[in-house]
Short mmCIF file of C-alpha atoms in Angstrom, two decimals:
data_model
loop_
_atom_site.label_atom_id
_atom_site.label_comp_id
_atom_site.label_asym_id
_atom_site.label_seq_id
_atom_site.Cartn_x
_atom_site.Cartn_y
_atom_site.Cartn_z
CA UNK A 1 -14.53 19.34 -19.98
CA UNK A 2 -10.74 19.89 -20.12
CA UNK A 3 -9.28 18.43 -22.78
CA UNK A 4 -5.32 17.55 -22.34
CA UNK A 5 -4.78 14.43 -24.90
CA UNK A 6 -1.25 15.17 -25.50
CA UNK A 7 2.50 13.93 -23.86
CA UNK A 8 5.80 15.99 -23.29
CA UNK A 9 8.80 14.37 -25.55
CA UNK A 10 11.95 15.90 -26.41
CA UNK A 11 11.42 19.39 -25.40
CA UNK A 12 7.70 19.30 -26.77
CA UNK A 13 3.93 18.68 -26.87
CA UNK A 14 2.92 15.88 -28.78
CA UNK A 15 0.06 13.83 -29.67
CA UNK A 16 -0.35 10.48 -28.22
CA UNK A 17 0.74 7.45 -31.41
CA UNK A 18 -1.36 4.95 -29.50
CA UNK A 19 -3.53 6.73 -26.93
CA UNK A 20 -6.44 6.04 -25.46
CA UNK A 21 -8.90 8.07 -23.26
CA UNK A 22 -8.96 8.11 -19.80
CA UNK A 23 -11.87 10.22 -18.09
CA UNK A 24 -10.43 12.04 -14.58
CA UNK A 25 -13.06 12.43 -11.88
CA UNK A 26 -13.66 15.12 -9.31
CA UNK A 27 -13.69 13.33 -6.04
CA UNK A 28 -16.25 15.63 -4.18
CA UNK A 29 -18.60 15.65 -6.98
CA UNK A 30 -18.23 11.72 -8.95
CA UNK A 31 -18.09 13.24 -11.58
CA UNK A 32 -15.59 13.51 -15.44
CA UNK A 33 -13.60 16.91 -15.55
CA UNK A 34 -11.34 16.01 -17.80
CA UNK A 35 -10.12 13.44 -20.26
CA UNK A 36 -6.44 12.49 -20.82
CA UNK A 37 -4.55 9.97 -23.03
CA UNK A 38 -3.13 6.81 -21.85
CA UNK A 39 -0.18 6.00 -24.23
CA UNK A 40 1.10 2.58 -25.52
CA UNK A 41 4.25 0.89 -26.23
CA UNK A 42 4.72 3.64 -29.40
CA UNK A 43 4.78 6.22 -27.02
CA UNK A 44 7.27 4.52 -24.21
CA UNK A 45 9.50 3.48 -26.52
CA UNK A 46 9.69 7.31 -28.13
CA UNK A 47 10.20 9.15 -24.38
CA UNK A 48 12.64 6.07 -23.23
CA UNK A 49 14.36 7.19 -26.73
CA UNK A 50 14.64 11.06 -26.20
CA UNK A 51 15.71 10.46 -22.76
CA UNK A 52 18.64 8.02 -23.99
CA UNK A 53 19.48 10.62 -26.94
CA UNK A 54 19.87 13.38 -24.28
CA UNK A 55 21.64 11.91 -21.26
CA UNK A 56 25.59 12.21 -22.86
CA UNK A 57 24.91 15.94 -23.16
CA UNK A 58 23.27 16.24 -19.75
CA UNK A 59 26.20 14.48 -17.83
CA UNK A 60 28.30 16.54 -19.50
CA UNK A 61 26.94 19.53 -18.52
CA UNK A 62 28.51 20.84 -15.32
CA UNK A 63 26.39 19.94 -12.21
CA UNK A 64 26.87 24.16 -11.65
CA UNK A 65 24.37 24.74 -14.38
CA UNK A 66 21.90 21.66 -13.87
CA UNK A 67 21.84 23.76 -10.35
CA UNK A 68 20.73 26.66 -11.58
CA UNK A 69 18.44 25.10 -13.89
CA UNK A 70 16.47 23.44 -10.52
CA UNK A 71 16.72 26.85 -9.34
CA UNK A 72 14.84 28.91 -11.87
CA UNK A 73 12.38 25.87 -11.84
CA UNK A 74 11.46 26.55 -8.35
CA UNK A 75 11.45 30.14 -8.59
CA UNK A 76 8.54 29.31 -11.41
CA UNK A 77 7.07 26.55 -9.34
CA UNK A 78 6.24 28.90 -6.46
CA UNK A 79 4.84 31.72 -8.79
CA UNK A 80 2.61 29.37 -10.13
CA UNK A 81 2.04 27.94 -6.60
CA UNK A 82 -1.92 29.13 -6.71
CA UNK A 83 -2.60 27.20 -10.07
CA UNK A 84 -0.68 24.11 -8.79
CA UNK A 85 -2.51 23.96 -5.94
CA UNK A 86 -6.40 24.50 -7.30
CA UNK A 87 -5.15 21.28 -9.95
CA UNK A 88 -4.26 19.26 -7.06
CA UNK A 89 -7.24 20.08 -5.12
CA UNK A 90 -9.52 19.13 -7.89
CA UNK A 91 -7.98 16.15 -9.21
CA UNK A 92 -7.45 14.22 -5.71
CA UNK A 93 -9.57 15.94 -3.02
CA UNK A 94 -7.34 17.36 -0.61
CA UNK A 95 -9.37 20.88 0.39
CA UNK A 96 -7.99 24.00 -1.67
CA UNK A 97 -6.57 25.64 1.25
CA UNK A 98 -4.21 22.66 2.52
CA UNK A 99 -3.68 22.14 -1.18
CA UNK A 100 -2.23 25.11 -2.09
CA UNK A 101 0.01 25.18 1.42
CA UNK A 102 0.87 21.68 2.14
CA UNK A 103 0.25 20.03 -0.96
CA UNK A 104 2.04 22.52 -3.11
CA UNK A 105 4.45 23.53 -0.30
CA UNK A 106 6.18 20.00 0.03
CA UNK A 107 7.01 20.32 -3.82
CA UNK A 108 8.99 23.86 -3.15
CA UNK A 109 10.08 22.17 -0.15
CA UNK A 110 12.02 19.16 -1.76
CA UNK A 111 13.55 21.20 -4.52
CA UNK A 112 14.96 23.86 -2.51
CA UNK A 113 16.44 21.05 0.07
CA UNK A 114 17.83 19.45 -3.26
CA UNK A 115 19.53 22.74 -4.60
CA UNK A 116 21.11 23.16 -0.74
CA UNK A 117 22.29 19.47 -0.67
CA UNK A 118 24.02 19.38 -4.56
CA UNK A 119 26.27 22.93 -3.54
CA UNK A 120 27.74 20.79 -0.99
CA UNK A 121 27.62 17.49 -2.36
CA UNK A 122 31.97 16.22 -3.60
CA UNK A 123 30.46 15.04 -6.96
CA UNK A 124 33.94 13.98 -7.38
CA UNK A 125 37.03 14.18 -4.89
CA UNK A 126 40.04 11.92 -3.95
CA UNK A 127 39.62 8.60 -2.10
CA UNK A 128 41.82 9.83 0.73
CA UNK A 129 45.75 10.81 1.52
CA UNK A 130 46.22 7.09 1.60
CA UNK A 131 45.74 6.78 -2.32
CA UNK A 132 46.44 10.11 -3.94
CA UNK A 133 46.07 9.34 -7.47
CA UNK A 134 42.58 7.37 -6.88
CA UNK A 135 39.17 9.48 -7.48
CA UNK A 136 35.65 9.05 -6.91
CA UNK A 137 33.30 10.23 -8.95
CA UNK A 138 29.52 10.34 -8.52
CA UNK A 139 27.68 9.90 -11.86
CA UNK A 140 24.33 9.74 -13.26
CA UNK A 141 22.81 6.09 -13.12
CA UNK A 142 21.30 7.12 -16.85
CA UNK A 143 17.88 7.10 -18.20
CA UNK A 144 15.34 6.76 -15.13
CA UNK A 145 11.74 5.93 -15.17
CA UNK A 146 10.11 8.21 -12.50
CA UNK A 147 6.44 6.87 -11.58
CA UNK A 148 4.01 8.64 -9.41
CA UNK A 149 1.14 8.21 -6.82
CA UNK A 150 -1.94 10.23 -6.75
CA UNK A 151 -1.99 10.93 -2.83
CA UNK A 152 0.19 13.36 -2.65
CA UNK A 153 1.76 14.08 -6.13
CA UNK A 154 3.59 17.10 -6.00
CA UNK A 155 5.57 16.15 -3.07
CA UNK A 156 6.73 12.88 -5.07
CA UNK A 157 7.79 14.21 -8.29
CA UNK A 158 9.76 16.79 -7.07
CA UNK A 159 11.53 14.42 -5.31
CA UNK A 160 12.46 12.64 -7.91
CA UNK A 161 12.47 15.07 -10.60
CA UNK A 162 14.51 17.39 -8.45
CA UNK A 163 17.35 14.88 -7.58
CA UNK A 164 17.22 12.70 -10.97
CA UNK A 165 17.87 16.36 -12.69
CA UNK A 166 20.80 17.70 -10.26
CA UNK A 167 22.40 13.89 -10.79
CA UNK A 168 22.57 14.47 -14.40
CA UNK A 169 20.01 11.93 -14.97
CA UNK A 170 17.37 11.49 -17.89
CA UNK A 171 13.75 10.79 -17.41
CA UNK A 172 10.39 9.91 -18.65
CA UNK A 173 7.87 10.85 -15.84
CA UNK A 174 4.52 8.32 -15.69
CA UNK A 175 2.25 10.02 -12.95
CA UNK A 176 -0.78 9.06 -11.70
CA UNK A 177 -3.75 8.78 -14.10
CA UNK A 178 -6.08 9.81 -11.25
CA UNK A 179 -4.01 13.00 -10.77
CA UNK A 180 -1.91 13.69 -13.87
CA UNK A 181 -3.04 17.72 -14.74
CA UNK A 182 -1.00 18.20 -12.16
CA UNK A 183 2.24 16.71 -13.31
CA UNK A 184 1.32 18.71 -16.77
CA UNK A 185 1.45 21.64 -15.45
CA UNK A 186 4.82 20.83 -14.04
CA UNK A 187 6.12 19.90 -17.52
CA UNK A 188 5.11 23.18 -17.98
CA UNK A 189 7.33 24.57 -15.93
CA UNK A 190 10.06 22.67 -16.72
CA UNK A 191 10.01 23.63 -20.27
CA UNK A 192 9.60 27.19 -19.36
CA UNK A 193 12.98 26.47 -17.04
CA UNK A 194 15.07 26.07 -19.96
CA UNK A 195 15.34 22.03 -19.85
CA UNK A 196 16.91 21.04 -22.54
CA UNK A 197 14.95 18.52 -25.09
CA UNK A 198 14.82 15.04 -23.84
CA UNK A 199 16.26 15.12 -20.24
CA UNK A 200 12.54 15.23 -18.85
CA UNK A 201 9.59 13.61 -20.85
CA UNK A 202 6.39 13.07 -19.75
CA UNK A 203 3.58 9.93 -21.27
CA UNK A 204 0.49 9.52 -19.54
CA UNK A 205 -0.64 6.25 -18.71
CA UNK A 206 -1.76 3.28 -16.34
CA UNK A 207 0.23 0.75 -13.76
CA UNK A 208 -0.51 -2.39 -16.28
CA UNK A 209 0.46 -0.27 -19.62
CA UNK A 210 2.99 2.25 -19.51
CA UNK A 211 4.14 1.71 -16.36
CA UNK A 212 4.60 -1.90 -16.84
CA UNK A 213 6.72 -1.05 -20.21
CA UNK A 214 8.94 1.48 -18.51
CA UNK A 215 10.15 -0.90 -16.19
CA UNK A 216 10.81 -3.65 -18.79
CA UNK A 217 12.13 -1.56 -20.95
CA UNK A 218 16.06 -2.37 -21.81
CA UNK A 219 16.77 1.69 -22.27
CA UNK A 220 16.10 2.30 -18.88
CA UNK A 221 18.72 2.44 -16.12
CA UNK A 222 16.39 3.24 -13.09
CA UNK A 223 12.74 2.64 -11.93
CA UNK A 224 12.04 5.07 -9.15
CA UNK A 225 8.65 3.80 -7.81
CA UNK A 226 6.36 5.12 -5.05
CA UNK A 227 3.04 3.61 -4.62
CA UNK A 228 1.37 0.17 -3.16
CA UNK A 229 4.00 -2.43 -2.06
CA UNK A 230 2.28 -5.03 -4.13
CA UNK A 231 2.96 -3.22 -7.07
CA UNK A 232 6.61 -2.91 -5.93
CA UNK A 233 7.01 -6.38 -6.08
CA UNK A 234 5.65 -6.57 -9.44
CA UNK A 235 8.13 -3.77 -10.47
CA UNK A 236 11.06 -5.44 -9.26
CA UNK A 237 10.55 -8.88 -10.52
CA UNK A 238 9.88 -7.10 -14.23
CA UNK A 239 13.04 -5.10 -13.53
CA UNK A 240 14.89 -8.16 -12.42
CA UNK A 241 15.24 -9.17 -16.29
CA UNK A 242 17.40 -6.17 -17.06
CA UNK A 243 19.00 -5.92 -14.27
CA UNK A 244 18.23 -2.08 -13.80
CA UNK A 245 18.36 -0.35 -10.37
CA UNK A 246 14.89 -0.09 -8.77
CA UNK A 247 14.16 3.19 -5.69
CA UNK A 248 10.54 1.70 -3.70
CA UNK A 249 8.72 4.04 -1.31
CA UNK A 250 6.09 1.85 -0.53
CA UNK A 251 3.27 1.54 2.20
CA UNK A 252 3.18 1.87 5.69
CA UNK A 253 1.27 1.16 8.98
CA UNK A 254 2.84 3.17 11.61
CA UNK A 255 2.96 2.37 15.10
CA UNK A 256 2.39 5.44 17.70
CA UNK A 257 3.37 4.59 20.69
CA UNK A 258 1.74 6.50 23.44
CA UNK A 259 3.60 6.05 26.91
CA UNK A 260 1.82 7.07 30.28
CA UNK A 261 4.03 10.18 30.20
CA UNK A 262 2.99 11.64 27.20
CA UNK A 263 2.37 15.25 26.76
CA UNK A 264 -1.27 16.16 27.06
CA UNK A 265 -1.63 16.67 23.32
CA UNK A 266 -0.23 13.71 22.19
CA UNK A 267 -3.21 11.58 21.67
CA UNK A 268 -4.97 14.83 19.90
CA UNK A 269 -1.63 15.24 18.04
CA UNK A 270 -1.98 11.73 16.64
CA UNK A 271 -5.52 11.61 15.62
CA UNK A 272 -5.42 14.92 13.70
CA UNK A 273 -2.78 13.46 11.97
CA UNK A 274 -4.08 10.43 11.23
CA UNK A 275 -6.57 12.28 10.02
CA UNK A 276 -4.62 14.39 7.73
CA UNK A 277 -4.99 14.46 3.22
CA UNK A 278 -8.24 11.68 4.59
CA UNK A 279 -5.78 9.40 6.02
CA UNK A 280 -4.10 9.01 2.48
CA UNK A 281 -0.50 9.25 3.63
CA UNK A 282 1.97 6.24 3.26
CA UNK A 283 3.66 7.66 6.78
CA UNK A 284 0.21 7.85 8.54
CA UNK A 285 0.34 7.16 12.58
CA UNK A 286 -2.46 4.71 12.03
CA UNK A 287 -1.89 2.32 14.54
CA UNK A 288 -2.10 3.89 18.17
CA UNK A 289 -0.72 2.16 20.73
CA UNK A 290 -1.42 3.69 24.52
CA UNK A 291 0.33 2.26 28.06
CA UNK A 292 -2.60 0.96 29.87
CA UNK A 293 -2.48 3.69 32.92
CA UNK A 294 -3.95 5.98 30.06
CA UNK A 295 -5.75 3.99 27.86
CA UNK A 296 -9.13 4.47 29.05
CA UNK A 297 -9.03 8.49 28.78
CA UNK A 298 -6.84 8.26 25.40
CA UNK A 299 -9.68 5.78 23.71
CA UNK A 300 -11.88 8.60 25.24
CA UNK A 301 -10.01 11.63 23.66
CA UNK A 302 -9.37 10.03 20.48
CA UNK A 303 -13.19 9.56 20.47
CA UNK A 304 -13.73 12.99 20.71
CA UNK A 305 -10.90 14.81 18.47
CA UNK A 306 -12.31 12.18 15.75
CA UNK A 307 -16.07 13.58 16.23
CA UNK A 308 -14.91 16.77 15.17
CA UNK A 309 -12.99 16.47 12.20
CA UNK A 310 -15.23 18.09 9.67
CA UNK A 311 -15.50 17.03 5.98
CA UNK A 312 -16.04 18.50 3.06
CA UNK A 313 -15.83 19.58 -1.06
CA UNK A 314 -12.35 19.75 -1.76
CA UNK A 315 -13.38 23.15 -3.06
CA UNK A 316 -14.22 25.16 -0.19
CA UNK A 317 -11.75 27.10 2.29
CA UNK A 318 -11.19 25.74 5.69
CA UNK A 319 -9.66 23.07 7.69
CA UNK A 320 -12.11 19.88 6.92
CA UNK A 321 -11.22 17.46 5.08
CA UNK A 322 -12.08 15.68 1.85
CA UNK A 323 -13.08 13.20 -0.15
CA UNK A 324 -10.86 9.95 -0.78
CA UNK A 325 -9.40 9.82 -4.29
CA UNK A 326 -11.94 7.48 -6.10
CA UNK A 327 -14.74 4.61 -6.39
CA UNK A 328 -12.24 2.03 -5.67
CA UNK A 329 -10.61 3.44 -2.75
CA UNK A 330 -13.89 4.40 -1.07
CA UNK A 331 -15.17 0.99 -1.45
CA UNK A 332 -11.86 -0.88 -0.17
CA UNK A 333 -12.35 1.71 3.17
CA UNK A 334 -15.76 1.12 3.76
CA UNK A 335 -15.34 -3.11 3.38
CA UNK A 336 -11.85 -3.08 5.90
CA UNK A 337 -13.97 -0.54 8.32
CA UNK A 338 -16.85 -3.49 8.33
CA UNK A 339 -14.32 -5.71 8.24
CA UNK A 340 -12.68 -4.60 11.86
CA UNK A 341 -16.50 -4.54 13.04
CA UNK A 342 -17.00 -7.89 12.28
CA UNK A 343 -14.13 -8.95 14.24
CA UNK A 344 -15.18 -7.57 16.89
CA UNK A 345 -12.84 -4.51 17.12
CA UNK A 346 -15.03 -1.61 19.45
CA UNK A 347 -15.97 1.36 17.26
CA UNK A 348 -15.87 4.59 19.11
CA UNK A 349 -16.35 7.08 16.46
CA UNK A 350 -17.41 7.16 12.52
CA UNK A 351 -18.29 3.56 10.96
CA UNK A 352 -18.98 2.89 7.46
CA UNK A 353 -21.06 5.03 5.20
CA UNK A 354 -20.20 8.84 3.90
CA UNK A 355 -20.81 11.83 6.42
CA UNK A 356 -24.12 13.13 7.48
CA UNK A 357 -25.01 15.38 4.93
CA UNK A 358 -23.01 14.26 2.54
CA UNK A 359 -24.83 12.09 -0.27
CA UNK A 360 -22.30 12.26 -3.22
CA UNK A 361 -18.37 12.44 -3.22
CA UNK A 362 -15.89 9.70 -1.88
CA UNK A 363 -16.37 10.95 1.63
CA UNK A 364 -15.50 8.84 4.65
CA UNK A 365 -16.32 9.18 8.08
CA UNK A 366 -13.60 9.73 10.22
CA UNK A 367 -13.59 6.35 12.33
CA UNK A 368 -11.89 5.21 15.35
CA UNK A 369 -11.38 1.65 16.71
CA UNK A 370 -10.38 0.75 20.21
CA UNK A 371 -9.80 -2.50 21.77
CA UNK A 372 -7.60 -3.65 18.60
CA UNK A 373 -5.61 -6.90 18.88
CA UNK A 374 -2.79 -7.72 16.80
CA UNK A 375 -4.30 -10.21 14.88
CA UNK A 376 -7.06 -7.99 13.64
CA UNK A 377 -7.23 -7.18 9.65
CA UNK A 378 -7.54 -3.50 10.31
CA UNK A 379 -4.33 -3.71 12.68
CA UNK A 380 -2.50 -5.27 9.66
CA UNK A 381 -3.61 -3.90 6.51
CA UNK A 382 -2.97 -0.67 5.39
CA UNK A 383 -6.29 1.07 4.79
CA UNK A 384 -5.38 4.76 3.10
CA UNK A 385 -8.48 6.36 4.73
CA UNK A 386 -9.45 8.02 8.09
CA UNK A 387 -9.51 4.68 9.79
CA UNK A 388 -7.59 4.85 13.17
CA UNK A 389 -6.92 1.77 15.32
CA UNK A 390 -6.19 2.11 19.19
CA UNK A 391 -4.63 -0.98 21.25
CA UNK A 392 -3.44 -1.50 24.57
CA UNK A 393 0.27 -2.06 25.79
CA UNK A 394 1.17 -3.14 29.68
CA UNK A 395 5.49 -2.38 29.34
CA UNK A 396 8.32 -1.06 26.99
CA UNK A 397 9.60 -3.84 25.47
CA UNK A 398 5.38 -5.20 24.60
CA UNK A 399 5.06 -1.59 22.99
CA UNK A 400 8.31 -2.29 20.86
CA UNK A 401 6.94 -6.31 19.83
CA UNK A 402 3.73 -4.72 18.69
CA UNK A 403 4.71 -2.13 17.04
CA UNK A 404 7.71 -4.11 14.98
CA UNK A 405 5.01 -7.22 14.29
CA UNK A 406 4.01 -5.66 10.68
CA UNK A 407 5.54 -6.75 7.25
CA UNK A 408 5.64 -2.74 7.06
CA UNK A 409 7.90 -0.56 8.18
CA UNK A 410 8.26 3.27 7.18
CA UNK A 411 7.08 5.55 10.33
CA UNK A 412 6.91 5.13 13.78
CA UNK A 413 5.98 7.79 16.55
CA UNK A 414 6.65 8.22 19.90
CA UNK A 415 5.57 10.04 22.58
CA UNK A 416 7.28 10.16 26.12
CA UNK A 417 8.44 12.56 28.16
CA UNK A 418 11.76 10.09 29.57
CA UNK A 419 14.78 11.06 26.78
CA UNK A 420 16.38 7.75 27.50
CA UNK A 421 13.52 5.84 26.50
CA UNK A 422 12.63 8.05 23.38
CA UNK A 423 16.84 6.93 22.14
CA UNK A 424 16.32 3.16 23.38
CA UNK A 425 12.75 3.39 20.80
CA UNK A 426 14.79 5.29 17.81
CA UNK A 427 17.06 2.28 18.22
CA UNK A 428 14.45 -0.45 18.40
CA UNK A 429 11.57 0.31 16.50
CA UNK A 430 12.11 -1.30 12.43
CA UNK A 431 11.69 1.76 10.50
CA UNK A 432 13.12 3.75 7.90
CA UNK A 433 12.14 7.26 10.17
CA UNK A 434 10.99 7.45 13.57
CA UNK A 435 8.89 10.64 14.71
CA UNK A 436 9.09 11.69 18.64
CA UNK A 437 6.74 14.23 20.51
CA UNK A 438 5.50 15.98 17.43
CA UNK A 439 8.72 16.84 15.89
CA UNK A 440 9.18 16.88 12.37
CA UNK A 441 12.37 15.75 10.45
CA UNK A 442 14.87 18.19 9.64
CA UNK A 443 15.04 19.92 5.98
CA UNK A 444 16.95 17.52 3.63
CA UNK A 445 15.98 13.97 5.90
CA UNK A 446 15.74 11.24 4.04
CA UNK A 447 12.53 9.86 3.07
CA UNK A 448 12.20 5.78 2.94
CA UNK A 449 11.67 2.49 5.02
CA UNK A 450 12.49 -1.07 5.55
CA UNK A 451 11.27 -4.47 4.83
CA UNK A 452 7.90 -4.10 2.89
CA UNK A 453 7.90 -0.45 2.84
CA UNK A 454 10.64 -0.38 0.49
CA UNK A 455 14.22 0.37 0.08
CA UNK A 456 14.84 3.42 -1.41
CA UNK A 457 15.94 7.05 0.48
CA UNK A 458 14.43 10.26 -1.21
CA UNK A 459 15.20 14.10 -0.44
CA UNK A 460 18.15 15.87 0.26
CA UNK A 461 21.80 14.17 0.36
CA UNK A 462 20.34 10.61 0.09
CA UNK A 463 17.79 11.45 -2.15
CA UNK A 464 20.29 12.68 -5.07
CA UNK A 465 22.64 9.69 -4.19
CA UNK A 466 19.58 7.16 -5.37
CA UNK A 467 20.10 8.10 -8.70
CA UNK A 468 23.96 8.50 -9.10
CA UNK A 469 26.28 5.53 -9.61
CA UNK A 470 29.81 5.58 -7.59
CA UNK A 471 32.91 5.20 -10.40
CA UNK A 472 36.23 4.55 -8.56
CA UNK A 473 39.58 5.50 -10.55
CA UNK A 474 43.00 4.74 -10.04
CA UNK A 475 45.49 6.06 -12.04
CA UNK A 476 44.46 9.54 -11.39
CA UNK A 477 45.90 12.94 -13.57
CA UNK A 478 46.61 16.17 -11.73
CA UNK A 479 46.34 17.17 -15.13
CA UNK A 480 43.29 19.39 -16.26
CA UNK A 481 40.75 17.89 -18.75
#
């Protein structure tokens, strides 16, 4: 059983002053690896204190050397790539192999986007010819509580870590407590980088304790959130009393919307990634909706790609996929796949129960619905698992309706061949990001959505402007000092 009871405060490893253990479960097996602390107030109030003891120093240090700093943290991020990547495998499920690549990767991903983005980011510069003694400076919004999902954890601390660090910002990092070895290991690395004491702190812990008191608490500047958007709402209204800024990445049900024209691999394209880290992706394509010329052979082909998804221990090589991340998550799954049964949605591949084969582990089967209506639960509801739901569309403008008639609204895909209907969708379609024919966004892209999917922007450009605050000055001196 590993054994890792203790919390990263002012440039050190301490022990917990009101912890509690917290057992962390292998999803492929059910069973305890290792055992963590969850801290209390005590511990809160003594990372929210190193943070706010370090943050003059760290502004003042020129955004040059916070730079370099990220820098030599990435260069020891991707040597340690390998252990990184066997943590996160363990800890959450996601098969060793797409771990260590895509899991792992996104991290090295985000901070090297970061590092581009801050050498050509006017930290501060004149307002314009108009008004040449006024300046604008970009400055750090202070002390900033940074807290974590489990899904894909890597990927979201670096980009917060990454841009909160670059903006001169403080922090006290709450991960996950179903994957927090991971973020460990990355205070690891960030005290190997050079850090200095109290800009990044780490305290284990849950939503309802630490997380709760980091977003009360009156020494914080900045909750940067990602998780479920009920907990968002919570967040905010507790960060309402302070008035402190608040970053949400919350869920998602995207809409792909499969026109007649579509390339032949667009309804395999969707499925697979539906289908990808078990369908636990806020950004997941998990609402397919195909023109009715093709509907018929997509239901068909979804069907089959579906069938032969493999699944599997998170530990062995390949290209399966594994386990969902716990007890609680399997169980929601299996009741909202019944649940779309029930209501008479037609099930076309999977169902409830694990894999053949497979009689321990939070496995799912991947499952396909056709003949969806709007109104269904499983057309509304994001489900985090393999769960796909197909429905029918007759025009354009029906396509757009259905796919904008969700309280969500983070990713949307679509696949056509015409180039004036892919702009007129970009344009119409109520999301933060919108996907077409497979192509991924650009290095440094922001990363966010609308109404309940949240309101902040993360990676690259936008991502460090989230935690910097805009100063104007008038009065201006050539002068140097």
């Amino acid at each position: 059983m590993i054994e890792k009871r203790d919390f990263y405060i002012n440039g050190q490893w301490v022990k917990p002053l009101e912890g509690k253990d917290y057992q962390v479960i292998d999803p492929s097996t059910e069973e305890p690896f290792a055992v963590i602390a969850l801290g209390g107030q005590a511990d809160t109030d003594a990372a929210v204190a190193a943070a706010k003891a370090a943050l003059p120093g760290w502004m003042a240090t020129p955004v040059a050397e916070r730079i370099a700093l990220v820098e030599k943290l990435l260069e020891i991020y991707t040597r340690r790539g390998d252990e990184m990547g066997e943590t996160i495998s363990q800890e959450m499920g996601a098969p060793v192999d797409m771990a260590k690549s895509s899991q792992v990767g996104a991290g090295s991903w985000h901070l090297a986007n970061f590092i581009r983005a801050a050498k050509n980011f006017a930290f501060e510069g004149p307002l314009g010819e108009h008004a040449p003694n006024d300046r604008i400076i970009h400055e750090a919004v202070g002390v900033a509580a940074l807290i974590t999902p489990w899904n894909w954890p890597m990927n979201q601390v670096t980009l917060k870590v990454g841009a909160a660090a670059i903006a001169g910002c403080t922090m006290v990092l709450k991960p996950s407590e179903e994957t927090p070895l991971d973020a460990m290991l990355f205070a690891e690395m960030m005290h190997e980088a050079g850090f200095p004491a109290g800009v990044f702190n780490l305290v284990n812990g849950d939503g309802a304790g630490v997380g709760s008191q980091l977003t009360a608490h009156e020494d914080v500047d900045m909750v940067s959130f990602t998780g479920s958007s009920r907990a968002g709402k919570l967040i905010s209204k507790s960060a309402a009393d302070t008035l402190k800024r608040v970053s949400l990445e919350l869920g998602g049900k995207g809409a792909n919307l499969i026109f007649a024209d579509a390339d032949e691999k667009a309804v395999k394209r969707g499925v697979l990634h539906m289908m990808n880290n078990t369908g636990q992706s806020c950004n997941a394509p998990s609402r397919m909706l195909v023109q009715r010329e093709i509907y018929d052979q997509a239901v068909d082909m979804a069907a089959e790609v579906a069938s032969k998804v493999s699944v599997g221990p998170a530990s062995e090589a390949g290209r399966h996929i594994g386990p969902v991340v716990n007890a609680v998550q399997w169980g929601k799954i299996q009741d909202l796949i019944q649940t779309g049964i029930d209501e008479g949605a037609r099930l076309v591949a999977g169902g409830t129960g694990r894999p053949e084969g497979l009689n321990k582990g939070y496995y799912v089967r991947p499952t396909v619905f056709a003949d969806v209506t709007p109104d269904m639960t499983i057309a509304r509801e994001e489900i985090f698992g393999p769960v796909l739901s197909i429905m029918a569309f007759e025009t354009e403008e029906e396509a757009v309706q259905m796919a904008n008639d969700t309280v969500y609204g983070l990713t949307n895909y679509v696949q056509t061949q015409d180039g004036a209907r892919l702009n007129r969708m970009a344009r119409q379609l109520r999301s933060g990001m919108v996907e077409m024919n497979g192509q991924g966004r650009g290095a440094g892209s922001p990363f966010g959505g609308m109404k309940q999917s949240g309101n902040g922007r993360e990676g690259g450009t936008w991502g460090l402007e989230d935690f910097l605050e805009v100063k104007a000055v008038s009065g201006w001196s050539n002068e140097a000092g």
